[in-house]
Short mmCIF file of C-alpha atoms in Angstrom, two decimals:
data_model
loop_
_atom_site.label_atom_id
_atom_site.label_comp_id
_atom_site.label_asym_id
_atom_site.label_seq_id
_atom_site.Cartn_x
_atom_site.Cartn_y
_atom_site.Cartn_z
CA MET A 12 13.44 63.90 -66.44
CA ASP A 13 14.42 60.45 -65.13
CA ILE A 14 12.63 60.43 -61.76
CA VAL A 15 14.57 57.47 -60.33
CA GLY A 16 17.91 58.93 -61.38
CA TRP A 17 16.96 62.36 -60.07
CA PHE A 18 16.05 61.03 -56.62
CA ASN A 19 19.17 58.84 -56.52
CA GLY A 20 21.32 61.91 -57.02
CA LEU A 21 19.29 64.02 -54.64
CA LYS A 22 21.25 66.74 -52.86
CA ILE A 23 20.16 69.64 -50.69
CA GLY A 24 21.32 72.12 -53.32
CA ASN A 25 19.42 70.33 -56.06
CA VAL A 26 16.27 70.26 -53.96
CA LYS A 27 16.53 73.99 -53.26
CA LEU A 28 16.97 74.80 -56.95
CA PHE A 29 14.11 72.51 -57.93
CA LEU A 30 11.79 73.98 -55.28
CA ARG A 31 12.74 77.50 -56.35
CA PHE A 32 11.98 76.58 -59.94
CA LEU A 33 8.70 74.91 -58.92
CA ILE A 34 7.49 77.79 -56.75
CA GLY A 35 8.58 80.29 -59.38
CA ARG A 36 6.48 78.47 -61.97
CA PHE A 37 3.55 78.30 -59.55
CA ILE A 38 3.71 82.07 -59.03
CA SER A 39 4.46 83.05 -62.65
CA ASN A 40 1.49 80.99 -63.88
CA LYS A 41 -0.72 82.94 -61.43
CA SER A 42 -1.99 79.71 -59.92
CA THR A 43 -3.64 81.49 -57.00
CA GLN A 44 -5.66 83.53 -59.49
CA SER A 45 -6.52 80.37 -61.43
CA ALA A 46 -7.63 78.71 -58.18
CA THR A 47 -9.92 81.67 -57.48
CA ILE A 48 -11.51 81.43 -60.94
CA LEU A 49 -11.91 77.67 -60.57
CA SER A 50 -13.47 78.10 -57.12
CA TYR A 51 -16.21 80.44 -58.31
CA THR A 52 -16.79 78.33 -61.41
CA THR A 53 -17.06 75.27 -59.16
CA LEU A 54 -19.57 77.05 -56.93
CA LEU A 55 -21.67 77.81 -60.00
CA SER A 56 -21.26 74.39 -61.61
CA ILE A 57 -21.04 71.84 -58.82
CA VAL A 58 -24.79 71.16 -58.52
CA PRO A 59 -25.18 70.68 -62.32
CA LEU A 60 -21.98 68.60 -62.23
CA PHE A 61 -23.37 66.28 -59.57
CA ALA A 62 -26.74 66.11 -61.29
CA VAL A 63 -25.15 65.15 -64.62
CA CYS A 64 -22.74 62.65 -63.03
CA PHE A 65 -25.42 60.86 -61.02
CA SER A 66 -27.71 60.81 -64.03
CA LEU A 67 -24.94 59.07 -65.97
CA ILE A 68 -24.44 56.62 -63.10
CA ALA A 69 -28.09 55.61 -63.41
CA ALA A 70 -27.21 54.08 -66.79
CA PHE A 71 -25.06 51.49 -65.00
CA PRO A 72 -27.32 49.37 -62.76
CA VAL A 73 -24.46 47.75 -60.84
CA VAL A 74 -22.91 51.08 -59.88
CA ASN A 75 -26.28 52.81 -59.47
CA ASP A 76 -26.97 50.60 -56.45
CA LEU A 77 -23.97 52.24 -54.82
CA ARG A 78 -25.10 55.80 -55.58
CA ASN A 79 -25.68 56.73 -51.94
CA ASP A 80 -22.36 55.17 -50.95
CA ILE A 81 -20.57 57.13 -53.68
CA GLN A 82 -22.16 60.38 -52.55
CA GLN A 83 -21.35 59.63 -48.90
CA PHE A 84 -17.75 58.78 -49.81
CA ILE A 85 -17.29 62.05 -51.73
CA PHE A 86 -18.64 64.26 -48.98
CA ASN A 87 -16.85 62.43 -46.17
CA ASN A 88 -13.44 62.43 -47.86
CA PHE A 89 -13.37 65.39 -50.25
CA ILE A 90 -15.43 67.95 -48.29
CA PRO A 91 -14.28 67.90 -44.64
CA ALA A 92 -15.91 69.52 -41.63
CA SER A 93 -18.94 71.01 -43.42
CA GLY A 94 -19.65 67.90 -45.49
CA GLU A 95 -22.83 66.89 -43.67
CA HIS A 96 -24.48 70.30 -44.01
CA MET A 97 -23.44 70.65 -47.65
CA GLN A 98 -24.72 67.16 -48.41
CA GLN A 99 -28.17 68.17 -47.21
CA TYR A 100 -28.12 71.22 -49.48
CA PHE A 101 -26.87 69.18 -52.43
CA ASN A 102 -29.52 66.51 -52.00
CA GLU A 103 -32.18 69.20 -52.05
CA PHE A 104 -30.71 70.98 -55.09
CA ILE A 105 -30.11 67.76 -57.05
CA GLY A 106 -33.63 66.59 -56.24
CA LYS A 107 -35.02 69.77 -57.79
CA ALA A 108 -32.64 69.53 -60.75
CA SER A 109 -33.91 66.03 -61.53
CA LYS A 110 -37.36 67.50 -62.22
CA LEU A 111 -36.14 69.82 -64.98
CA THR A 112 -37.34 69.47 -68.56
CA GLY A 113 -35.25 69.28 -71.75
CA PRO A 114 -33.99 72.91 -71.90
CA GLY A 115 -33.19 72.84 -68.19
CA ILE A 116 -31.24 69.61 -68.51
CA LEU A 117 -29.32 71.07 -71.46
CA GLY A 118 -28.43 74.05 -69.28
CA LEU A 119 -27.12 71.72 -66.57
CA VAL A 120 -24.94 69.87 -69.08
CA ILE A 121 -23.55 73.13 -70.51
CA THR A 122 -22.76 74.43 -67.02
CA ALA A 123 -21.00 71.18 -66.09
CA LEU A 124 -18.98 71.33 -69.32
CA LEU A 125 -18.10 74.96 -68.52
CA LEU A 126 -16.37 73.78 -65.35
CA MET A 127 -14.51 71.10 -67.30
CA SER A 128 -13.41 73.72 -69.84
CA THR A 129 -12.08 75.98 -67.08
CA ILE A 130 -10.12 73.10 -65.53
CA ASP A 131 -8.82 72.17 -68.99
CA ALA A 132 -7.60 75.74 -69.59
CA ALA A 133 -5.79 75.79 -66.22
CA MET A 134 -4.03 72.48 -66.95
CA ASN A 135 -2.98 73.55 -70.46
CA LYS A 136 -1.65 76.84 -69.09
CA ILE A 137 0.61 74.92 -66.70
CA TRP A 138 1.89 72.67 -69.49
CA GLY A 139 2.35 75.65 -71.82
CA VAL A 140 -0.08 74.31 -74.42
CA LYS A 141 -1.88 76.92 -76.50
CA ALA A 142 -3.20 74.67 -79.24
CA THR A 143 -6.88 73.81 -78.81
CA ARG A 144 -8.43 70.41 -79.31
CA ASN A 145 -10.89 69.48 -81.98
CA ARG A 146 -14.32 70.38 -80.55
CA ILE A 147 -15.68 66.87 -80.95
CA TYR A 148 -12.61 65.35 -79.30
CA GLU A 149 -12.80 67.97 -76.55
CA PHE A 150 -16.43 67.07 -75.85
CA ILE A 151 -15.52 63.37 -75.71
CA VAL A 152 -12.72 64.05 -73.21
CA TYR A 153 -14.97 66.15 -70.97
CA TRP A 154 -17.76 63.60 -71.16
CA ALA A 155 -15.32 60.82 -70.32
CA VAL A 156 -14.16 62.68 -67.22
CA LEU A 157 -17.75 63.32 -66.12
CA THR A 158 -18.64 59.67 -66.66
CA LEU A 159 -15.53 57.88 -65.46
CA GLY A 160 -15.04 59.95 -62.29
CA PRO A 161 -18.06 58.75 -60.29
CA LEU A 162 -18.00 55.41 -62.09
CA LEU A 163 -14.46 54.69 -60.88
CA ILE A 164 -15.41 55.69 -57.34
CA GLY A 165 -18.35 53.29 -57.48
CA LEU A 166 -16.19 50.48 -58.81
CA SER A 167 -13.54 51.11 -56.15
CA LEU A 168 -16.20 50.87 -53.44
CA ALA A 169 -17.52 47.65 -54.97
CA VAL A 170 -14.00 46.20 -55.13
CA THR A 171 -13.35 47.27 -51.54
CA SER A 172 -16.53 45.55 -50.37
CA TYR A 173 -15.46 42.41 -52.21
CA MET A 174 -11.97 42.53 -50.70
CA PHE A 175 -13.42 42.80 -47.21
CA SER A 176 -15.21 39.51 -47.83
CA LEU A 177 -11.99 37.68 -48.69
CA PRO A 178 -10.62 35.35 -45.98
CA PHE A 179 -7.15 36.91 -45.81
CA LEU A 180 -8.68 40.35 -45.13
CA ALA A 181 -11.72 39.40 -43.11
CA GLY A 182 -11.50 39.40 -39.35
CA GLU A 183 -8.87 40.75 -36.99
CA GLY A 184 -6.19 38.31 -38.19
CA GLY A 185 -6.28 39.53 -41.79
CA ALA A 186 -3.14 40.56 -43.63
CA ILE A 187 -4.48 44.12 -43.85
CA SER A 188 -6.96 45.27 -41.24
CA LYS A 189 -10.18 46.89 -42.36
CA PRO A 190 -9.48 50.18 -40.49
CA THR A 191 -6.10 50.42 -42.24
CA LEU A 192 -7.61 49.78 -45.65
CA LEU A 193 -10.38 52.30 -44.99
CA ARG A 194 -7.80 54.92 -44.03
CA MET A 195 -5.82 54.20 -47.19
CA LEU A 196 -8.81 54.26 -49.54
CA PRO A 197 -9.29 58.08 -49.63
CA PHE A 198 -5.60 58.66 -50.34
CA ILE A 199 -5.56 56.03 -53.08
CA SER A 200 -8.74 57.45 -54.63
CA GLU A 201 -7.32 60.98 -54.58
CA ALA A 202 -4.03 59.86 -56.14
CA LEU A 203 -5.85 58.00 -58.91
CA ALA A 204 -8.17 60.96 -59.56
CA PHE A 205 -5.28 63.44 -59.76
CA THR A 206 -3.29 61.12 -62.02
CA PHE A 207 -6.29 60.86 -64.33
CA ILE A 208 -6.64 64.66 -64.44
CA TYR A 209 -2.94 65.26 -65.13
CA MET A 210 -2.84 62.60 -67.84
CA VAL A 211 -6.08 63.38 -69.69
CA LEU A 212 -6.76 67.11 -69.52
CA PRO A 213 -3.50 68.63 -70.85
CA ASN A 214 -3.62 68.74 -74.65
CA ARG A 215 -0.30 66.95 -74.96
CA LYS A 216 1.29 63.67 -73.98
CA VAL A 217 2.22 63.59 -70.29
CA ASN A 218 4.70 61.10 -68.88
CA PHE A 219 2.81 58.66 -66.65
CA LEU A 220 5.46 58.67 -63.90
CA HIS A 221 5.45 62.48 -63.88
CA ALA A 222 1.65 62.55 -63.60
CA LEU A 223 1.68 59.89 -60.88
CA SER A 224 4.39 61.73 -58.91
CA GLY A 225 2.45 64.99 -59.11
CA ALA A 226 -0.70 63.15 -58.07
CA MET A 227 1.05 61.61 -55.05
CA VAL A 228 2.28 65.05 -53.95
CA ALA A 229 -1.21 66.50 -54.43
CA ALA A 230 -2.83 63.61 -52.53
CA ILE A 231 -0.45 64.06 -49.58
CA LEU A 232 -1.08 67.81 -49.51
CA PHE A 233 -4.81 67.18 -49.85
CA GLU A 234 -4.82 64.86 -46.81
CA LEU A 235 -2.83 67.42 -44.79
CA ALA A 236 -5.18 70.18 -45.95
CA LYS A 237 -8.21 68.15 -44.85
CA LYS A 238 -6.83 67.65 -41.36
CA GLY A 239 -5.71 71.27 -41.05
CA PHE A 240 -8.99 72.63 -42.38
CA ALA A 241 -11.05 70.40 -40.09
CA LEU A 242 -8.99 71.65 -37.15
CA PHE A 243 -9.52 75.25 -38.25
CA VAL A 244 -13.29 74.84 -38.52
CA THR A 245 -13.65 73.10 -35.15
CA GLN A 246 -11.31 75.42 -33.22
CA PHE A 247 -12.38 78.76 -34.67
CA SER A 248 -16.09 79.51 -34.53
CA THR A 249 -15.93 82.96 -36.16
CA TYR A 250 -17.89 81.93 -39.24
CA GLN A 251 -20.59 80.23 -37.16
CA ALA A 252 -20.92 83.33 -35.00
CA ILE A 253 -21.25 85.65 -38.02
CA TYR A 254 -23.17 83.54 -40.54
CA GLY A 255 -25.09 81.21 -38.23
CA ALA A 256 -26.84 78.47 -40.20
CA LEU A 257 -25.26 79.75 -43.44
CA ALA A 258 -21.69 79.30 -42.16
CA SER A 259 -21.28 76.18 -44.30
CA ILE A 260 -21.32 78.25 -47.50
CA PRO A 261 -18.20 80.45 -46.93
CA ILE A 262 -16.46 77.49 -45.26
CA PHE A 263 -17.20 75.37 -48.31
CA LEU A 264 -15.92 78.10 -50.66
CA ILE A 265 -12.65 78.39 -48.72
CA TRP A 266 -12.21 74.62 -48.88
CA VAL A 267 -12.84 74.57 -52.63
CA TYR A 268 -10.18 77.27 -53.07
CA LEU A 269 -7.65 75.30 -51.00
CA SER A 270 -8.48 72.15 -52.96
CA TRP A 271 -7.79 73.83 -56.29
CA LEU A 272 -4.51 75.23 -54.98
CA VAL A 273 -3.47 71.66 -54.14
CA VAL A 274 -4.58 70.34 -57.55
CA LEU A 275 -2.71 73.08 -59.41
CA PHE A 276 0.42 72.64 -57.28
CA GLY A 277 0.41 68.92 -58.04
CA ALA A 278 0.10 69.73 -61.74
CA GLU A 279 3.02 72.18 -61.51
CA PHE A 280 5.08 69.47 -59.79
CA ALA A 281 4.24 66.94 -62.52
CA HIS A 282 5.17 69.44 -65.21
CA ALA A 283 8.35 70.53 -63.43
CA LEU A 284 9.67 66.95 -63.43
CA GLY A 285 9.71 67.11 -67.21
CA SER A 286 10.74 70.72 -67.72
CA TYR A 287 13.38 71.29 -65.06
CA LYS A 288 17.04 70.87 -65.94
CA GLN A 289 19.42 72.30 -63.40
CA SER A 290 22.49 72.42 -65.60
CA ASP A 291 21.26 74.78 -68.30
CA ILE A 292 18.45 76.74 -66.69
CA SER A 293 20.32 80.07 -66.64
CA ILE A 294 21.32 79.75 -70.30
CA ASN A 295 17.95 78.61 -71.59
CA LEU A 296 16.06 81.43 -69.93
CA ASP A 297 18.15 84.03 -71.78
CA THR A 298 15.68 85.84 -74.04
CA GLY A 299 18.38 86.51 -76.61
CA MET A 300 18.77 82.79 -77.17
CA GLU A 301 15.04 82.41 -77.82
CA PHE A 302 15.48 83.94 -81.27
CA VAL A 303 18.35 81.57 -82.08
CA LEU A 304 16.29 78.63 -80.84
CA ALA A 305 13.27 79.76 -82.90
CA VAL A 306 15.41 79.80 -86.05
CA ARG A 307 16.81 76.36 -85.30
CA ILE A 308 13.33 74.94 -84.62
CA ILE A 309 12.03 76.27 -87.94
CA GLY A 310 15.02 74.70 -89.65
CA HIS A 311 14.40 71.31 -88.03
CA LEU A 312 10.72 71.44 -88.99
CA TRP A 313 11.57 72.46 -92.56
CA GLN A 314 13.98 69.55 -92.92
CA ALA A 315 11.34 67.20 -91.50
CA GLN A 316 8.77 68.62 -93.92
CA MET A 317 11.09 67.90 -96.84
CA GLN A 318 11.10 64.25 -95.73
CA GLY A 319 7.34 64.13 -95.15
CA GLU A 320 7.81 63.86 -91.39
CA GLN A 321 6.87 65.73 -88.22
CA ARG A 322 8.82 66.47 -85.06
CA SER A 323 7.85 65.79 -81.44
CA ARG A 324 8.94 67.58 -78.29
CA SER A 325 11.29 64.74 -77.45
CA ASP A 326 12.92 65.13 -80.89
CA PHE A 327 13.80 68.75 -80.14
CA LEU A 328 14.96 67.97 -76.60
CA ASN A 329 17.24 65.25 -77.93
CA THR A 330 18.53 67.29 -80.86
CA GLU A 331 19.17 70.59 -79.08
CA LYS A 332 21.67 69.85 -76.32
CA GLY A 333 20.92 71.65 -73.06
CA LEU A 334 17.35 72.59 -74.04
CA ASP A 335 14.71 72.21 -71.34
CA GLU A 336 11.02 71.69 -71.93
CA LEU A 337 10.02 74.97 -70.28
CA THR A 338 12.03 77.02 -72.78
CA LEU A 339 10.89 74.83 -75.66
CA ASN A 340 7.23 75.37 -74.75
CA LYS A 341 7.79 79.12 -74.46
CA VAL A 342 9.38 79.43 -77.90
CA MET A 343 6.85 77.07 -79.47
CA GLY A 344 4.08 79.21 -78.01
CA LYS A 345 5.54 82.29 -79.70
CA LEU A 346 5.88 80.51 -83.04
CA GLU A 347 2.34 79.18 -82.75
CA GLU A 348 0.92 82.64 -82.00
CA ALA A 349 2.79 83.93 -85.05
CA GLN A 350 1.11 81.15 -87.10
CA ILE A 351 4.46 79.73 -88.12
CA VAL A 352 4.02 76.31 -86.50
CA ALA A 353 1.03 74.22 -85.46
CA ILE A 354 0.46 71.04 -83.50
CA SER A 355 -0.96 68.00 -85.25
CA ASP A 356 -3.62 65.60 -84.00
CA LYS A 357 -0.79 63.27 -82.96
CA GLY A 358 0.72 65.96 -80.74
CA ASN A 359 3.69 66.60 -83.06
CA TRP A 360 4.80 69.94 -84.47
CA LEU A 361 4.77 70.98 -88.11
CA LEU A 362 5.11 74.13 -90.20
CA CYS A 363 1.91 75.92 -91.19
CA ARG A 364 3.52 78.67 -93.26
CA ASP A 365 5.55 78.81 -96.45
CA VAL A 366 9.04 79.16 -94.99
CA GLU A 367 10.51 79.69 -98.45
CA ARG A 368 9.13 83.23 -98.07
CA LEU A 369 9.59 83.54 -94.31
CA THR A 370 12.50 85.86 -93.57
CA LEU A 371 14.51 86.49 -90.45
CA LEU A 372 12.90 89.93 -90.34
CA ASP A 373 9.43 88.35 -90.34
CA LEU A 374 10.41 86.12 -87.44
CA TYR A 375 12.08 88.95 -85.52
CA ARG A 376 9.01 91.18 -85.80
CA SER A 377 6.56 88.38 -84.96
CA ASP A 378 7.30 88.72 -81.23
CA SER A 379 9.35 90.68 -78.71
CA TYR A 380 12.60 88.90 -79.49
CA SER A 381 15.99 90.27 -78.54
CA LEU A 382 19.26 89.32 -80.21
CA PRO A 383 22.06 87.56 -78.31
CA PRO A 384 25.58 89.00 -78.07
CA ILE A 385 27.84 87.69 -80.83
CA LEU A 386 30.70 87.19 -78.37
CA ASP A 387 28.81 84.46 -76.51
CA GLY A 388 29.74 80.83 -77.12
CA TRP A 389 26.54 80.07 -79.04
CA ALA A 390 27.93 81.70 -82.20
CA LYS A 391 30.50 78.91 -82.59
CA LYS A 392 28.23 75.97 -81.76
CA ASP A 393 27.92 74.77 -85.36
CA ASP A 394 27.84 76.01 -88.96
CA LEU A 395 24.22 77.10 -88.66
CA ASN A 396 24.93 79.35 -85.68
CA VAL A 397 28.03 80.74 -87.40
CA LYS A 398 25.88 81.76 -90.39
CA LEU A 399 23.25 83.30 -88.13
CA ALA A 400 25.90 85.12 -86.08
CA ASP A 401 27.37 86.63 -89.26
CA ILE A 402 23.96 88.01 -90.18
CA ILE A 403 23.25 89.37 -86.68
CA SER A 404 26.65 91.12 -86.65
CA VAL A 405 25.53 93.50 -89.40
CA VAL A 406 22.06 94.13 -87.95
CA ASP A 407 23.08 97.44 -86.42
CA LYS A 408 24.09 98.70 -89.87
CA ASP A 409 21.04 97.71 -91.82
CA ILE A 410 18.54 95.42 -90.10
CA ASP A 411 16.05 95.45 -92.95
CA VAL A 412 18.59 94.29 -95.51
CA ALA A 413 20.20 91.72 -93.24
CA PHE A 414 16.91 90.13 -92.22
CA SER A 415 15.51 89.87 -95.73
CA LYS A 416 17.42 86.62 -96.14
CA PRO A 417 15.04 83.56 -96.20
CA ILE A 418 15.56 81.28 -93.23
CA VAL A 419 15.79 78.12 -95.33
CA THR A 420 18.95 79.35 -97.03
CA LEU A 421 20.73 78.77 -93.74
CA PHE A 422 19.89 75.10 -93.99
CA SER A 423 20.32 74.54 -97.73
CA ASP A 424 23.90 73.28 -97.34
CA ASN A 425 22.92 70.95 -94.50
CA ASN A 426 19.82 69.44 -96.11
#
């Protein structure tokens, strides 16, 4: 989706439809359940995660000098209200973790990678990606996130300190006052972190503007959540009355859950910018058309295979008029589960089955497809659909005979 063009043509009706689509996706993907899983995984993995991250920071002397500042920045801006108490616990836990031997350190690394894997699965679920990465590449991505996260925070703090020393920022007469810059820094850091997550973790190419837009939405919601949560903790003392000194633990768990809800909502927003098309949403979600689309996709991939080429998502979106990315991902997921198509290392799609022997019956039985009514306009779209409609029209008489026709014969005249 063209973000600039979409906002230029913004209307109340469009916004309502987009929000309905966005919230529907958020609910259908069971994001609240994913946030719960991520929260408990975070609770299990956060100490190993911090231990591994700060151990990696030690390899960079310049940033290592800012270790305490990085830790203080994280707890002050990402863990509101109970940050001070949790920081004391974390310092104690991390101090003990630093004394572990080889097997213990390996366990910490595995636990930290487990959290990364859970986040990765949640992101790929939102983007409708079922293909898994190469294990080595997956490890490199996770390790990069673990390394670059705290490293970027350290560098941003170093840059901020340097900027404060510049004449045009120093003093009360500076172009940007220090208090203003300090208030902006958490928001900027959050937006950059979310953009990084939305760009790197999904196992597919994500439009930068979509990722940035989702990150901005998530950062705004995160700032609002921090203020609201801090108000809740200070105004309602129920947890302190019940748990006493341990009140920080359930408060922290609730905050982690809210944080993941914000992160997942931002991801859904980023994905929705690319998958939402108002004009054809009712048509594309028709399950009967999924079978027609699956046939057409196989045909496009077969023709590309004959030319020694592959096809990308954008190729299908440009070729199939009115197709939205949400429907494309859904059908591709079905074909991938049926081991008919696969995704290459470059993120393109290709056939992984001999389609010379793949029949319409094989495709029909590979998933819970339904057939579209012949009277609909799709049957007259082009010669390919006319051929397919002729075959579907006799299905009620003898489905086995009708669907024994190889798919590629539909495309032989158009090759």
